[in-house]
Short mmCIF file of C-alpha atoms and ligand atoms in Angstrom, two decimals:
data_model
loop_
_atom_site.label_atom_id
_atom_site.label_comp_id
_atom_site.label_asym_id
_atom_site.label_seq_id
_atom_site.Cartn_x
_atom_site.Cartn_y
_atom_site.Cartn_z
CA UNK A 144 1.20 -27.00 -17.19
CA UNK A 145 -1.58 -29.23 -15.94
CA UNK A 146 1.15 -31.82 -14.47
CA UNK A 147 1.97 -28.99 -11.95
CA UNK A 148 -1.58 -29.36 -10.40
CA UNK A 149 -1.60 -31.54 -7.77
CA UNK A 150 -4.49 -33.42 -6.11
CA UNK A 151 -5.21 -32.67 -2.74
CA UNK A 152 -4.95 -36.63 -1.72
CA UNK A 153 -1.25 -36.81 -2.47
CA UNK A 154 0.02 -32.99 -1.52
CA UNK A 155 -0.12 -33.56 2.07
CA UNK A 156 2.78 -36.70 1.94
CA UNK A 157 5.34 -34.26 0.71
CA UNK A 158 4.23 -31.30 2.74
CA UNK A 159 2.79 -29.34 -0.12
CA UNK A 160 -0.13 -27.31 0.77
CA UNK A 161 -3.76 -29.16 -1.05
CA UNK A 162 -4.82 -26.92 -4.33
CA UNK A 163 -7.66 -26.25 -1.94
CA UNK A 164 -6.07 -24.11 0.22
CA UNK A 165 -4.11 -22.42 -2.41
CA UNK A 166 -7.10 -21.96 -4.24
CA UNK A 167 -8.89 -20.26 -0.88
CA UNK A 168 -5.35 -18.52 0.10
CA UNK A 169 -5.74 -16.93 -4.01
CA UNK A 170 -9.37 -15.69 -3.44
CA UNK A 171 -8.81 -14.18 0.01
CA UNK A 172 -5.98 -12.43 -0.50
CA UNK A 173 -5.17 -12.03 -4.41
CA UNK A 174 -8.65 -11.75 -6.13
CA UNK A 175 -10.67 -10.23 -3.22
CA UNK A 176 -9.02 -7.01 -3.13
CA UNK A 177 -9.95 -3.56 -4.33
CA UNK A 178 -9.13 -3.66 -8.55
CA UNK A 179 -6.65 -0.62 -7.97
CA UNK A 180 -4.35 -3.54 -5.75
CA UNK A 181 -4.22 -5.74 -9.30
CA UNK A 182 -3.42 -3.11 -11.51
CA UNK A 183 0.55 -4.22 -11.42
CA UNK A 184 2.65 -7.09 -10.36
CA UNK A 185 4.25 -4.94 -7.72
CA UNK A 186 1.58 -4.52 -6.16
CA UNK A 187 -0.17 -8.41 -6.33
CA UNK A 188 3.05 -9.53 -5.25
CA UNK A 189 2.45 -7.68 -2.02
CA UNK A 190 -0.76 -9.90 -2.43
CA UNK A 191 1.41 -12.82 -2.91
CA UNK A 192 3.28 -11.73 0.86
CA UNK A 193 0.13 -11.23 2.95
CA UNK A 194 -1.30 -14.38 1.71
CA UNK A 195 2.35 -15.93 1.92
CA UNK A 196 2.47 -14.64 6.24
CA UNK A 197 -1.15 -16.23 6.14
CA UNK A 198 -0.21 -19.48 4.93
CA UNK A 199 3.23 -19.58 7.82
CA UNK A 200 1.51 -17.55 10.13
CA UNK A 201 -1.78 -19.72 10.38
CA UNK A 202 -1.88 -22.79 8.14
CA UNK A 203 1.55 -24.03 9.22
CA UNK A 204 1.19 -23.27 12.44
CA UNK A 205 -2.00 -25.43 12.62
CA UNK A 206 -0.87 -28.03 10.53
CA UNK A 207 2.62 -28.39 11.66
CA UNK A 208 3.21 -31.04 8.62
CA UNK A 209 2.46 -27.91 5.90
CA UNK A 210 5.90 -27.17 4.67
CA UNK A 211 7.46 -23.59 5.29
CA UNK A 212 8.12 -21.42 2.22
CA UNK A 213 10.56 -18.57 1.25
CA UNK A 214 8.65 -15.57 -0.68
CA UNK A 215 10.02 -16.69 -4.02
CA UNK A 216 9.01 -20.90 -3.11
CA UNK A 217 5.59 -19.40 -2.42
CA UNK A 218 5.36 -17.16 -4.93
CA UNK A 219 5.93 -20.18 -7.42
CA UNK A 220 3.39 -22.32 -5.60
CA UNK A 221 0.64 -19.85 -6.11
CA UNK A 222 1.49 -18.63 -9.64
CA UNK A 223 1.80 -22.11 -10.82
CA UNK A 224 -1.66 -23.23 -9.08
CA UNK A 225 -3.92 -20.64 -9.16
CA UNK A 226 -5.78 -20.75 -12.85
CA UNK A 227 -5.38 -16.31 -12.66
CA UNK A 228 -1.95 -16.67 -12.01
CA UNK A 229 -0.83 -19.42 -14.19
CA UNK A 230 -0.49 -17.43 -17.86
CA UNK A 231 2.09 -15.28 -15.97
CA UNK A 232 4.41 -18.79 -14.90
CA UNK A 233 6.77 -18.45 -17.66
CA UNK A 234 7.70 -14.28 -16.28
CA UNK A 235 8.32 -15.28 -12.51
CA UNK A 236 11.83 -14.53 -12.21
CA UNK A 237 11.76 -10.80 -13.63
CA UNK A 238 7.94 -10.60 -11.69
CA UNK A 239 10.16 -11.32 -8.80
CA UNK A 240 12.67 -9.39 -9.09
CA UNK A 241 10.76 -6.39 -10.25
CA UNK A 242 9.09 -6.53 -7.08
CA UNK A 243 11.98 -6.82 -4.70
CA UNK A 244 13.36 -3.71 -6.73
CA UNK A 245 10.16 -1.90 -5.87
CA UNK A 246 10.11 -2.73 -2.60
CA UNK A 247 13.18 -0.74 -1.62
CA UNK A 248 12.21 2.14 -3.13
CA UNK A 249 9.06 2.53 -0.96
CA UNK A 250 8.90 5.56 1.45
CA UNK A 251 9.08 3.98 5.25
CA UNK A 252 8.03 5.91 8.24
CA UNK A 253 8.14 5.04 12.26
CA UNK A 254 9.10 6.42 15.28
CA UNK A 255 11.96 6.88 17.53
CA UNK A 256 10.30 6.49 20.83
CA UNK A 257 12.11 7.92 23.99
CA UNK A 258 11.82 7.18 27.43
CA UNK A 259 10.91 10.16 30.70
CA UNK A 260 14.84 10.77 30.95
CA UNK A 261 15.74 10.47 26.89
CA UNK A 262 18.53 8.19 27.87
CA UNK A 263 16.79 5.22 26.27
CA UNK A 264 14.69 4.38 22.88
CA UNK A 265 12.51 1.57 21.84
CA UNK A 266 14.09 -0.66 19.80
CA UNK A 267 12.12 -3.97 18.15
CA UNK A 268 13.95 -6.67 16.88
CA UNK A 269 12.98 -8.65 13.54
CA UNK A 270 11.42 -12.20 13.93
CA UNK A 271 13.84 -13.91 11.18
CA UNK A 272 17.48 -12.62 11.85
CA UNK A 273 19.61 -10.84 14.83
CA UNK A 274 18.86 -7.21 14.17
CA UNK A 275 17.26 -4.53 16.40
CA UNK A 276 15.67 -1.92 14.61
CA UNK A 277 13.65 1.77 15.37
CA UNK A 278 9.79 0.82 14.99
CA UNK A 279 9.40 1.28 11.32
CA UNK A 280 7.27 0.20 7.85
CA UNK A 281 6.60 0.80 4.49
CA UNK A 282 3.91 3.38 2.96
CA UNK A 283 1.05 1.80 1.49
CA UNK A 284 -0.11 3.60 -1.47
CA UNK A 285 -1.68 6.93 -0.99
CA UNK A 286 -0.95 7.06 2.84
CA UNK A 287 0.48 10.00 4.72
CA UNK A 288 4.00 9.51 6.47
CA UNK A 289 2.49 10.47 9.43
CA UNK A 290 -0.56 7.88 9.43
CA UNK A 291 2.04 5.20 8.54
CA UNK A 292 4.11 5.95 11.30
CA UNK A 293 1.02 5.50 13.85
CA UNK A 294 -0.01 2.21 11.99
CA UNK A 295 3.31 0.71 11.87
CA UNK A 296 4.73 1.76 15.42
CA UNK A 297 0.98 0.32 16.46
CA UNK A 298 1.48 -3.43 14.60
CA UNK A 299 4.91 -3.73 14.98
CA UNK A 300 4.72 -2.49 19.33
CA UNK A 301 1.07 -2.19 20.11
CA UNK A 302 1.57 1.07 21.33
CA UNK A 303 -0.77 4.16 19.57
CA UNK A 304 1.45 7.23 19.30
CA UNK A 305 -1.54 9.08 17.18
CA UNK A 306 -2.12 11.38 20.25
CA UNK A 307 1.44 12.19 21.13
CA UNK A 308 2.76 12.46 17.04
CA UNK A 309 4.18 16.06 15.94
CA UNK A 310 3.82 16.11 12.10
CA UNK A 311 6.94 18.16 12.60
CA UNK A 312 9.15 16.69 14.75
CA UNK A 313 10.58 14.19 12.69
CA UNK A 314 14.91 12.89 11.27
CA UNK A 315 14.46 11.94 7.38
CA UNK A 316 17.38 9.95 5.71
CA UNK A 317 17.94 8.42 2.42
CA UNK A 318 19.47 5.65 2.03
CA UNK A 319 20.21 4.74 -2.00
CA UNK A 320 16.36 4.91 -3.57
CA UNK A 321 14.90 4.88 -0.14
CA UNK A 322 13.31 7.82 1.90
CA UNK A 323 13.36 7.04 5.75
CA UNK A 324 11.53 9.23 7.95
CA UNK A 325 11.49 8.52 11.76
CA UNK A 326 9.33 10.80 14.16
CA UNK A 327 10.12 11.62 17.56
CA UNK A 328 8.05 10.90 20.25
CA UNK A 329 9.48 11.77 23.33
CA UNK A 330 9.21 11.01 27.02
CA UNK A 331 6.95 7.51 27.06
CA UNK A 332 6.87 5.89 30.25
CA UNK A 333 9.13 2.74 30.53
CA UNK A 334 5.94 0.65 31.79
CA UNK A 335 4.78 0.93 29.32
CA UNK A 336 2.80 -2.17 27.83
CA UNK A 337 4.21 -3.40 24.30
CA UNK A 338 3.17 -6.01 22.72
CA UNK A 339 3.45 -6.67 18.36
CA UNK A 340 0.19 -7.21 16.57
CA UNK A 341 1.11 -8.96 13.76
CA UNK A 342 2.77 -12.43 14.40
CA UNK A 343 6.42 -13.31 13.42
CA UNK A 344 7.21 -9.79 12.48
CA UNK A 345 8.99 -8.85 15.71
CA UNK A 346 10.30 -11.29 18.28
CA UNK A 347 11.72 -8.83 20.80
CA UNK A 348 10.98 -5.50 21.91
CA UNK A 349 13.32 -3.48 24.56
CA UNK A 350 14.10 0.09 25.29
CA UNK A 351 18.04 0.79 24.83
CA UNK A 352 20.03 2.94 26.14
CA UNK A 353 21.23 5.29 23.78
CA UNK A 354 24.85 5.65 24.88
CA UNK A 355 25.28 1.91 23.81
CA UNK A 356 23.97 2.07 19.99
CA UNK A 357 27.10 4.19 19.58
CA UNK A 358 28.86 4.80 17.23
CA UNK A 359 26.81 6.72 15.02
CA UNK A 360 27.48 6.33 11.53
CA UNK A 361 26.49 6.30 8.25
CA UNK A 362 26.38 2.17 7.88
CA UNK A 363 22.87 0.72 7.57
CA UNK A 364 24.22 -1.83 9.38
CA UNK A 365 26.02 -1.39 12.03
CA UNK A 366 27.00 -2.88 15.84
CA UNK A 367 26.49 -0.94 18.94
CA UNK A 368 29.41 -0.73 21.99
CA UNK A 369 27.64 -3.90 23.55
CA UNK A 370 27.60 -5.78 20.26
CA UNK A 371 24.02 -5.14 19.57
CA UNK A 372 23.22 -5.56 15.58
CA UNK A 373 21.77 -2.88 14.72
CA UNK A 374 19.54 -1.82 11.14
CA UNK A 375 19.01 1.46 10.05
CA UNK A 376 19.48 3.36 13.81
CA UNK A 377 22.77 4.44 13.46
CA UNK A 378 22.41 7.01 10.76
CA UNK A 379 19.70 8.60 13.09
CA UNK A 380 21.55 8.58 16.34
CA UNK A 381 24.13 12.10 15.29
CA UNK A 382 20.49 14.22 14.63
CA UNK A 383 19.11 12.20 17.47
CA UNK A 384 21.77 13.54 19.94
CA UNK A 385 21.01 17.12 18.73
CA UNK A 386 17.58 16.86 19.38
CA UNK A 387 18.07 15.79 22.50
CA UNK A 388 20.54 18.52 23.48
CA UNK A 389 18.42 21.20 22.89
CA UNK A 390 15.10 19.75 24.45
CA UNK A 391 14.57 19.23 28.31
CA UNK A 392 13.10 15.66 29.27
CA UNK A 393 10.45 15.14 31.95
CA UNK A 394 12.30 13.22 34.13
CA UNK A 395 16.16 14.13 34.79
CA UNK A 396 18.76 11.75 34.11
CA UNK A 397 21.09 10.88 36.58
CA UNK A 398 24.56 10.87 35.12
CA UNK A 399 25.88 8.72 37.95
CA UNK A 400 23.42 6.22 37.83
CA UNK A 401 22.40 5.50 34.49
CA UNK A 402 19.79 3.41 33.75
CA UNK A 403 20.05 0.29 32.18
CA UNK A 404 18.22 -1.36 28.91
CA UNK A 405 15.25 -2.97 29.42
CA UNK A 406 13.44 -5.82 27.37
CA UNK A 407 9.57 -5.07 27.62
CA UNK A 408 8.35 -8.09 25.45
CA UNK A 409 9.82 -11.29 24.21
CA UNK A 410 7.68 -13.66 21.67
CA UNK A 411 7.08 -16.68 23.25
CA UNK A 412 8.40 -19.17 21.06
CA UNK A 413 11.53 -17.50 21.77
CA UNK A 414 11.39 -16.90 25.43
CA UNK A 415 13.78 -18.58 27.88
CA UNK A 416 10.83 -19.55 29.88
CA UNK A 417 10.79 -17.24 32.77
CA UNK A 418 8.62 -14.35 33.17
CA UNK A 419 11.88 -12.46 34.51
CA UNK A 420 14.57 -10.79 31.65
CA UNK A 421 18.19 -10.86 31.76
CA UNK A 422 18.77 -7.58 30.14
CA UNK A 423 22.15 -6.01 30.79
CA UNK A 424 23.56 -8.62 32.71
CA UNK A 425 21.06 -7.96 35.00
CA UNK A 426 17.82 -8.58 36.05
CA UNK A 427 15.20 -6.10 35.56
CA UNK A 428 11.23 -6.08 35.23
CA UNK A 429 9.14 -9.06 34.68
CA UNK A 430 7.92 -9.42 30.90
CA UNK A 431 4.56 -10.83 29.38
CA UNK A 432 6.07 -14.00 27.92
CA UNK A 433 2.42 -14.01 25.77
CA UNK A 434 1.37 -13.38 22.29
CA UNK A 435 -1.70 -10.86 21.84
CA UNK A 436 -4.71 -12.53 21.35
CA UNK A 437 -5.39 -14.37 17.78
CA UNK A 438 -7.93 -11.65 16.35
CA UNK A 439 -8.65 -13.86 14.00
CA UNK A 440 -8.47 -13.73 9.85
CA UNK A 441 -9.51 -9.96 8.88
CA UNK A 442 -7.96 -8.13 11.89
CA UNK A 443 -4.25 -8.67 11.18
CA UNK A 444 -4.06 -8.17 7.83
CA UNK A 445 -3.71 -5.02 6.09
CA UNK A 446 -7.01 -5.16 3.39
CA UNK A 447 -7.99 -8.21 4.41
CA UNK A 448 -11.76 -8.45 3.45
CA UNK A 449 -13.33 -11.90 2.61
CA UNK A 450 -16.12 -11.33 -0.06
CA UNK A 451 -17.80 -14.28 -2.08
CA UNK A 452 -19.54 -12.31 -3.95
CA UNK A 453 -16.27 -10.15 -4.99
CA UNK A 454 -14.27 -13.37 -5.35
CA UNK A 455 -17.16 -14.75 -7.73
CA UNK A 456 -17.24 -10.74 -9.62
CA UNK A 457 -13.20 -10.74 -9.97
CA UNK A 458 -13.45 -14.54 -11.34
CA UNK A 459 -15.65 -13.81 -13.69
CA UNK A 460 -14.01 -10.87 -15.00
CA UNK A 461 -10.97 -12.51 -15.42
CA UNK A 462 -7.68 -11.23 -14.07
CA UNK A 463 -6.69 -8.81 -16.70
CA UNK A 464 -9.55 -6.79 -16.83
P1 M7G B 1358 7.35 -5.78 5.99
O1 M7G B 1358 5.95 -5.50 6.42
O2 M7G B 1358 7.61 -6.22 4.59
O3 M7G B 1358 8.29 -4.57 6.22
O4 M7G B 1358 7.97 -6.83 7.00
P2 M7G B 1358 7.96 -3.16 6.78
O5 M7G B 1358 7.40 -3.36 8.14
O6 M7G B 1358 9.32 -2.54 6.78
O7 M7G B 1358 7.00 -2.54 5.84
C1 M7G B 1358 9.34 -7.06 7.06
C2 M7G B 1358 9.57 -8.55 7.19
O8 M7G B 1358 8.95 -9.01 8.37
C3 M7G B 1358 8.94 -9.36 6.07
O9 M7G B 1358 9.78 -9.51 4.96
C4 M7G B 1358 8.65 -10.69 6.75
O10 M7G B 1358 9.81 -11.47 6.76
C5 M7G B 1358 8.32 -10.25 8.14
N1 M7G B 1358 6.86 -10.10 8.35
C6 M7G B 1358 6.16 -8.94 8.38
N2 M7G B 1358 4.86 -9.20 8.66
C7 M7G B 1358 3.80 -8.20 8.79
C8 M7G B 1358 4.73 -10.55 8.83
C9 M7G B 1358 3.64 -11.40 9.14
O11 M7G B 1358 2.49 -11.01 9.36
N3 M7G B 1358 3.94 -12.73 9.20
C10 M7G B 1358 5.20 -13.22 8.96
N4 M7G B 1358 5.40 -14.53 9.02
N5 M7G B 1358 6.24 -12.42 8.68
C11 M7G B 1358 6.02 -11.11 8.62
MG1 MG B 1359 6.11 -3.71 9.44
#
């Protein structure tokens, strides 16, 4: 095993992170935690995936000759550097899979957020792939569905929908081993600022009209009239409708002039370089073409807590204890 640790001198010439920066990315984010987070391989895995966004989301991105890393590639990486991890090398595969499998069968909660006339919803569209989907996250363990709906609709659009949450208003569908429960929050202004707090999670974030996510259907994936790709919205859209039938919004649509989608943020690295949005075939509303200010290590990541006197505690108690 000893052959797969590399010195620091010759890891940078193949874009391999140094055993340095594994070795910090392992304290921070696998050993400093609270014990209860490394009482399974589900949930160190999960471990494995904050430190995994650090290492793309920061050490990349500052050292643009750091290699980029799937999950699994990373996963490998750390296991097969990091002295706690190591003993476990030979189980990766069925660690792996174990924890994809688990991952699917966590609860998620968000919010379907509609604008003053409830012709349009907020829609946020993933950073890797094409798809648009409702504001949305897994539990974390022990949380309400209510508090994770505030904390992911906050990350994943910057918006805080604490005040405006009912506990009850809510559509809940499962889909195979998975419980998805979407709150309604109704009637948000379209100026609304947006803005994700967590960095390549979301690179888009628009309001839609409703009327074009049709059809609704059953399909977790599906495509709306326009050709949007959608995930996980059309399910919701037949209760939606109901909702919306029997509820008056603030501000009354006007059937003969509808109004039109509108993109609200745009990640930068994406942007077409204009501060103006095509949405629709048309232009609408200047967008912030910015990213939120870097908070900085500790502020956009979940348990995030750097401790050297922890680190030095968990070390010496060894990883199985
Ligand atoms: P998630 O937090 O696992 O899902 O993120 P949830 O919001 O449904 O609970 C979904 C996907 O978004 C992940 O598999 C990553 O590909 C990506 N992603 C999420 N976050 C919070 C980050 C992040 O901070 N950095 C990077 N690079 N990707 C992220
Ligand atoms: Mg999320």
């Amino acid at each position: 095993m000893s052959g797969l640790k590399r010195s620091s001198s010759t890891a940078l010439k193949n874009g391999l992170p140094p055993q340095e920066l594994l070795d910090d990315l392992c304290s921070r984010f696998v050993l400093n935690v609270p014990k209860e987070d490394q009482q399974s391989f589900e949930r160190i895995l999960f471990l494995v995936e904050y430190a995994h966004w650090f290492y793309e989301d920061n050490s990349v991105e500052n050292n643009p000759s750091l290699k980029s890393f799937t999950l699994k590639e990373f996963t490998c990486l750390l296991f097969n550097n990091c002295d706690v991890l190591r003993p476990y090398v030979a189980h990766i595969d069925d660690i792996f899979k174990d924890f994809t499998s688990y991952k699917v069968r966590v609860p998620v909660t968000g919010a379907i957020i509609l604008d003053e006339t409830f012709e349009r919803c907020l829609l946020v569209k993933g950073w890797k792939g094409t798809s648009w989907s409702f504001p949305r996250g897994k539990k974390n363990k022990d949380e309400e569905d209510h508090t994770c709906a505030v904390r992911e609709v906050l990350e994943e659009s910057g918006f805080d929908v604490s005040k405006l949450l009912n506990k009850d208003e809510y559509i809940e569908k499962v889909f195979g081993q998975q419980r998805v429960r979407l709150y309604i929050i109704a009637g948000v202004r379209d100026d609304t600022a947006f803005a994700p707090q967590t960095k390549k999670e979301i690179s888009e974030i628009a309001w839609h009209r409703l009327d074009d996510l049709q059809p609704a259907s059953d399909d977790v994936i599906s495509h709306g009239i326009t050709g949007l790709k959608l995930y996980m919205v059309a399910p919701f859209l037949a209760s939606l409708k109901k909702w919306i039938s029997a509820h008056k919004p603030p501000i009354a649509p006007k059937p003969d002039v509808p109004l039109k989608g509108l993109c609200v943020w745009k990640a930068k690295s994406n942007s077409i370089g204009s501060s103006t949005m095509i949405t629709d075939g048309q232009i609408t509303k200047p967008v912030s073409d910015s990213q939120p200010p870097d908070k900085g290590p500790g502020k956009s990541f979940r348990n995030f807590r750097f401790d050297t006197t922890a680190i030095l505690q968990a070390m010496e108690a060894g990883f199985s204890s």
